[in-house]
Amino acid sequence: MNSQSDKRVSVRTARAAAGAALLAVIAGACGVSTTDTTPEPSSGGYGGNITVLAAASLTETFTQIGKTFEADNPNAKVTFSFAASSALAEQIDSGAPADVFASASTKNMDTVVQAGHAADPTVFATNVLTIAVPAANPGKVTGLDSLTSRNVKTALCQPQVPCGVVAAEVATNAKVDITPVTLEPDVKSVLSKVTLGEVDAGLVYVTDARAAGDKVREIAIPAKFNASTDYPIATLKDSQNTDTAQGFVDAVLSDEGQKVLTEAGFGTP
Amino acid sequence: MARPTTLRPAERARRAAGGGQRSAPGVILVPALIALAFLLIPLGGLIIRAPWTHAWEILTRDDALDALRLSLWTTTLATGISIVLGVPLAWLLARTDLPGLRWVRALVTLPLVLPPVVGGVALLLAFGRNGLLGRYLDQWFGITLPFTPAAVIMAQTFVAMPFLIITVEGALRSADAGYEEAAATLGAGRLTVFRRVTLPLLAPSLIAGAVLCWARALGEFGATITFAGSFPGRTQTMPISVYYALESDPDAAILLSLVMLLVSVLVLVGLRDRWLRVGASS
């Protein structure tokens, strides 16, 4: 009885500690949110903190553009949240404090614009799909036709996520009936199931397959079947730091930003 | 699980010190009410925002029913597995004196505090196609577990079985071993004692533990989506379905949440009675 109650207490202590840690994290997250703004437009440089919500497929490129932006504007700090565009659009609708939204589909941007959270988005990149397979290609995937076999385990994005929308278009164009084993929350989750070797193939953007390096092999989708998606970007109406937010959007649209994107495999609009 | 009898002396002392006052001072009342509001307002939000006018139509859609059906049968199986495997482990922890048992007990409770996503990653690395054991399952028997309902059940069992084990173990520890000894003296074999004496003594805690285990399995999200993925009708359980529905169909997300809320309330109401009886019997 005694050691039992001791243990119960220790579990409670652990939970209390976990709760305290969670509160600390929440407090920390609030600390870096958009409310902490000290714009110092000294000598044309941008300042303050901004939060950029960006499609998962922009993880590598936007991180790089963000670093350059911070180097050019030492007083500015850019915090990213990468997720499925549909999930981010929902977060913005629910009042997530953020300054910039970059979507992997015009559809999710339109929802945000229609809800009055943003205006005049600019398309800054395009992307097409490819078939990513583990380096050893255990499913012997040769093309889209392979993905119709029940023996080939395929991962796709959820149908409401942009990469899932584009995948459905590709399947329609090629008149193939893909039989996925899982519908993942975003394109990076599809990619990780491929790199772990848990699936034989995944439909991801060419940029994601390229970013994964040697871990995956790319099996190209013929151009006549492929579908592309547009990436719009906009500052958000509720931004507490519109100057710096606009500055980041300009950095993405700048020649330097565009160079980062094209090198990663994005198309120019 | 909490035994009121053990708390009573402390409570009596507190009452004596406080002069038996009934009304709570403001320092206690205000945070207590804030805590209560914080816990209840979100639930109220669900009820107020629910699209009652077309609730039935949404809930009887195939995808909602698929998720509900999948959740119900997988959690029930996970609970069954937890009972079959967990009760013997609880007995081992409570009644034997094997070396290193303290560490085993700590490890058993680990999934209680471990983030479920981490559990999912661990399951993937153990039972995935390239996993520690999963590799041989695939090579020798052609069995791959991820992305199947079996993976859903494994994820649920991993996170929920500890609830059953600690509940049953606690009951075993506080149960009077005298009955078992008496039965043994009268010539009953060890298995007979376990079946005819230990199990009946345990029944209330076993039921409480099983219900807790079932409820935890029903709410399982992180380990499931990591290890079993998400496919409607096959691995997309209720919580995963709620998560996705929020992006595409918030009305459905709210209604599915309400269904889970209702199930949870039913579980609690059922348990309250059970728990009171457990408390009274100790």
PDB file of C-alpha atoms in Angstrom, chain B residues 136-144:
ATOM      1  CA  TYR B 136      12.035 -10.651 -39.996  1.00  0.00           C
ATOM      2  CA  LEU B 137       8.241 -10.651 -39.971  1.00  0.00           C
ATOM      3  CA  ASP B 138       8.449  -9.253 -43.482  1.00  0.00           C
ATOM      4  CA  GLN B 139      11.270 -11.499 -44.738  1.00  0.00           C
ATOM      5  CA  TRP B 140      10.081 -14.765 -43.207  1.00  0.00           C
ATOM      6  CA  PHE B 141       6.322 -14.495 -43.193  1.00  0.00           C
ATOM      7  CA  GLY B 142       5.628 -11.623 -45.573  1.00  0.00           C
ATOM      8  CA  ILE B 143       3.796  -9.784 -42.761  1.00  0.00           C
ATOM      9  CA  THR B 144       4.040  -6.007 -42.651  1.00  0.00           C
TER      10      THR B 144
END
